[in-house]
Amino acid sequence: MKKNLLTKIGTLVAATALIGGTIAGCGSAKAETTITDEDTAKAETAEAADSSADANDEAETDTVYRTLDEIKESGTINIGVFSDKSPFGYVDENGEYAGYDVYFAEKIGEDLGVKINYVSTEAANRIEYLQTGKVDIILANFTVTEERAEEVDFALPYMNVALGVVSPSDKVVESLDSVEADDQIIVISGTTAETYLEKNYPDIKLQKYDAYAEAKTAFENGNGAAWANDNTEVIAFSLENEGYTVGIPSLGDADTIAPAVTKGNESLLTWLNDEIETIGADNFFHKDYEATLLDTYGADYENTLVVEGGKVQ
C-alpha cells in the first residue's frame, strides 16, 4: 500500500510540474514544485478508494455457489442436514440419514435426477457452509430471520416454528422472568434462541454449545436450569425423555423454517420455490410429517407445524 501511495504522490508531483512548466512557457510567474500536505491527502484518499474496491472485489469472489445447471451436470447435490437432531435430521441405527428434513431432501434429489451427498452440519456453521460452497442447500431446521436473509437466500417455508423452553419437571420454568440470578439457560450457538435471549433477556446467563448433542447431554446432566430451543425440538425432547416439561411452549414471535441457498444463486432458488409449490399441491409435507414426526408429536400438532406449498396459514 505504501508503494502505491508514493506512486500516486509522484504522479501528482509530475502533473504539478507539467502545469508549472506550461505556465512558465506562457510568460507567467515561475511555479515551484513541492509536495504539500494536500497532495499527500489526495493520494491517500485515492489509495483508500482503490483498497476499498479491491476489498469489495475480494469479498465478492469469496462467496461461491453452483448453479442449477452445474448441479445437474455434476450428477450430485450437496445438502447440509443435522446428523444428531431427531426427528428432523439424524443418522439411524443403519447409518443412514433420516428425519423430516431428510425426507424432503430425498424428494429434491429424486426430482432433480441427481444423487445426494449429505453434509453433516451444526447450527453455527450453516451460513458458512453455504458461503464457502461446501453445500448447495441447507435443510437443517433453518429458521427464517431478517438478519440471516441478509447473508443467504431463503426459499418458501415448509414448517412453522417458535421458541420454547424445557426444564426438569420438579422445577418447571414457566416464565423467563422467574429465572434466578445464578441460573443458566442452555442454548445452541447460532440459533434464534441465542439471539432472542441475548436481545430480550441480557441479564440471563447463557450456557452455549456448538452441537445439539452436546447441549442435550449438558441439560440431562443438570448443567442448566432450562434449555431454550425451537419449540418443535423441546417438545420432542420432553415427549421422548421422562422427567421434563415444556413450561414455555411458545416464546417470542412465530417464525417459519425454510431451505436456504447461497446469496445470489437465483437458478437454484427459483427451482426450489417451484418444487415446494408443486409438491405442496399433493400434500407432500403432510406425508413427510406422518412418515417422520407423527410418532413424536401425534396428529394434534400436524396442521399446526406443517406448511404446505409454501403458504403459511
PDB file of N, CA and C in Angstrom, residues 163-169 171-176 178 219 225-227 231 234-235 238 244-251:
ATOM      1  N   LEU A 163     -40.024 -20.367  19.494  1.00  0.00           N
ATOM      2  CA  LEU A 163     -39.077 -20.800  20.515  1.00  0.00           C
ATOM      3  C   LEU A 163     -39.843 -21.432  21.670  1.00  0.00           C
ATOM      4  N   GLY A 164     -39.185 -22.336  22.375  1.00  0.00           N
ATOM      5  CA  GLY A 164     -39.776 -22.963  23.545  1.00  0.00           C
ATOM      6  C   GLY A 164     -38.712 -23.202  24.600  1.00  0.00           C
ATOM      7  N   VAL A 165     -39.151 -23.453  25.825  1.00  0.00           N
ATOM      8  CA  VAL A 165     -38.208 -23.689  26.925  1.00  0.00           C
ATOM      9  C   VAL A 165     -38.645 -24.931  27.687  1.00  0.00           C
ATOM     10  N   VAL A 166     -37.729 -25.881  27.816  1.00  0.00           N
ATOM     11  CA  VAL A 166     -37.990 -27.114  28.559  1.00  0.00           C
ATOM     12  C   VAL A 166     -37.131 -27.117  29.820  1.00  0.00           C
ATOM     13  N   SER A 167     -37.669 -27.680  30.894  1.00  0.00           N
ATOM     14  CA  SER A 167     -36.957 -27.711  32.176  1.00  0.00           C
ATOM     15  C   SER A 167     -37.342 -28.978  32.942  1.00  0.00           C
ATOM     16  N   PRO A 168     -36.603 -29.323  33.985  1.00  0.00           N
ATOM     17  CA  PRO A 168     -36.959 -30.509  34.777  1.00  0.00           C
ATOM     18  C   PRO A 168     -38.353 -30.367  35.385  1.00  0.00           C
ATOM     19  N   SER A 169     -39.084 -31.464  35.434  1.00  0.00           N
ATOM     20  CA  SER A 169     -40.466 -31.429  35.897  1.00  0.00           C
ATOM     21  C   SER A 169     -40.585 -31.051  37.375  1.00  0.00           C
ATOM     22  N   LYS A 171     -38.899 -28.681  38.766  1.00  0.00           N
ATOM     23  CA  LYS A 171     -38.656 -27.242  38.888  1.00  0.00           C
ATOM     24  C   LYS A 171     -38.900 -26.605  37.522  1.00  0.00           C
ATOM     25  N   VAL A 172     -40.158 -26.538  37.132  1.00  0.00           N
ATOM     26  CA  VAL A 172     -40.533 -26.080  35.797  1.00  0.00           C
ATOM     27  C   VAL A 172     -40.376 -24.563  35.676  1.00  0.00           C
ATOM     28  N   VAL A 173     -39.708 -24.144  34.605  1.00  0.00           N
ATOM     29  CA  VAL A 173     -39.582 -22.714  34.291  1.00  0.00           C
ATOM     30  C   VAL A 173     -40.752 -22.342  33.388  1.00  0.00           C
ATOM     31  N   GLU A 174     -41.694 -21.576  33.937  1.00  0.00           N
ATOM     32  CA  GLU A 174     -42.881 -21.184  33.174  1.00  0.00           C
ATOM     33  C   GLU A 174     -42.793 -19.747  32.669  1.00  0.00           C
ATOM     34  N   SER A 175     -41.819 -19.012  33.168  1.00  0.00           N
ATOM     35  CA  SER A 175     -41.588 -17.638  32.722  1.00  0.00           C
ATOM     36  C   SER A 175     -40.113 -17.322  32.875  1.00  0.00           C
ATOM     37  N   LEU A 176     -39.539 -16.671  31.878  1.00  0.00           N
ATOM     38  CA  LEU A 176     -38.127 -16.315  31.968  1.00  0.00           C
ATOM     39  C   LEU A 176     -37.884 -15.256  33.034  1.00  0.00           C
ATOM     40  N   SER A 178     -38.817 -15.498  35.920  1.00  0.00           N
ATOM     41  CA  SER A 178     -38.615 -16.205  37.192  1.00  0.00           C
ATOM     42  C   SER A 178     -37.236 -16.858  37.286  1.00  0.00           C
ATOM     43  N   PHE A 219     -27.772 -30.642  29.409  1.00  0.00           N
ATOM     44  CA  PHE A 219     -29.065 -30.451  30.053  1.00  0.00           C
ATOM     45  C   PHE A 219     -29.437 -31.668  30.885  1.00  0.00           C
ATOM     46  N   ALA A 225     -30.623 -24.665  34.233  1.00  0.00           N
ATOM     47  CA  ALA A 225     -31.961 -24.687  34.812  1.00  0.00           C
ATOM     48  C   ALA A 225     -33.009 -25.001  33.758  1.00  0.00           C
ATOM     49  N   ALA A 226     -32.688 -24.709  32.501  1.00  0.00           N
ATOM     50  CA  ALA A 226     -33.626 -24.949  31.406  1.00  0.00           C
ATOM     51  C   ALA A 226     -32.866 -24.951  30.093  1.00  0.00           C
ATOM     52  N   TRP A 227     -33.555 -25.372  29.044  1.00  0.00           N
ATOM     53  CA  TRP A 227     -32.966 -25.416  27.708  1.00  0.00           C
ATOM     54  C   TRP A 227     -33.917 -24.689  26.766  1.00  0.00           C
ATOM     55  N   ASN A 231     -39.366 -24.669  19.539  1.00  0.00           N
ATOM     56  CA  ASN A 231     -40.370 -25.392  20.338  1.00  0.00           C
ATOM     57  C   ASN A 231     -40.597 -26.811  19.831  1.00  0.00           C
ATOM     58  N   VAL A 234     -37.858 -28.832  21.682  1.00  0.00           N
ATOM     59  CA  VAL A 234     -38.019 -29.033  23.131  1.00  0.00           C
ATOM     60  C   VAL A 234     -39.268 -29.879  23.427  1.00  0.00           C
ATOM     61  N   ILE A 235     -40.301 -29.750  22.607  1.00  0.00           N
ATOM     62  CA  ILE A 235     -41.486 -30.600  22.781  1.00  0.00           C
ATOM     63  C   ILE A 235     -41.114 -32.055  22.522  1.00  0.00           C
ATOM     64  N   SER A 238     -39.137 -33.438  25.469  1.00  0.00           N
ATOM     65  CA  SER A 238     -39.942 -33.741  26.655  1.00  0.00           C
ATOM     66  C   SER A 238     -40.786 -34.997  26.458  1.00  0.00           C
ATOM     67  N   TYR A 244     -39.210 -34.321  32.193  1.00  0.00           N
ATOM     68  CA  TYR A 244     -39.010 -32.957  31.685  1.00  0.00           C
ATOM     69  C   TYR A 244     -40.338 -32.390  31.189  1.00  0.00           C
ATOM     70  N   THR A 245     -40.501 -31.083  31.356  1.00  0.00           N
ATOM     71  CA  THR A 245     -41.745 -30.414  30.987  1.00  0.00           C
ATOM     72  C   THR A 245     -41.459 -29.149  30.196  1.00  0.00           C
ATOM     73  N   VAL A 246     -42.229 -28.924  29.146  1.00  0.00           N
ATOM     74  CA  VAL A 246     -42.112 -27.685  28.385  1.00  0.00           C
ATOM     75  C   VAL A 246     -42.972 -26.642  29.088  1.00  0.00           C
ATOM     76  N   GLY A 247     -42.351 -25.844  29.939  1.00  0.00           N
ATOM     77  CA  GLY A 247     -43.073 -24.822  30.691  1.00  0.00           C
ATOM     78  C   GLY A 247     -43.426 -23.614  29.850  1.00  0.00           C
ATOM     79  N   ILE A 248     -42.625 -23.364  28.793  1.00  0.00           N
ATOM     80  CA  ILE A 248     -42.900 -22.253  27.869  1.00  0.00           C
ATOM     81  C   ILE A 248     -42.947 -22.834  26.462  1.00  0.00           C
ATOM     82  N   PRO A 249     -44.139 -23.169  25.968  1.00  0.00           N
ATOM     83  CA  PRO A 249     -44.239 -23.803  24.649  1.00  0.00           C
ATOM     84  C   PRO A 249     -44.069 -22.837  23.478  1.00  0.00           C
ATOM     85  N   SER A 250     -44.280 -21.539  23.716  1.00  0.00           N
ATOM     86  CA  SER A 250     -44.138 -20.558  22.638  1.00  0.00           C
ATOM     87  C   SER A 250     -43.574 -19.266  23.204  1.00  0.00           C
ATOM     88  N   LEU A 251     -42.425 -18.889  22.691  1.00  0.00           N
ATOM     89  CA  LEU A 251     -41.716 -17.713  23.184  1.00  0.00           C
ATOM     90  C   LEU A 251     -41.380 -16.804  22.009  1.00  0.00           C
TER      91      LEU A 251
END
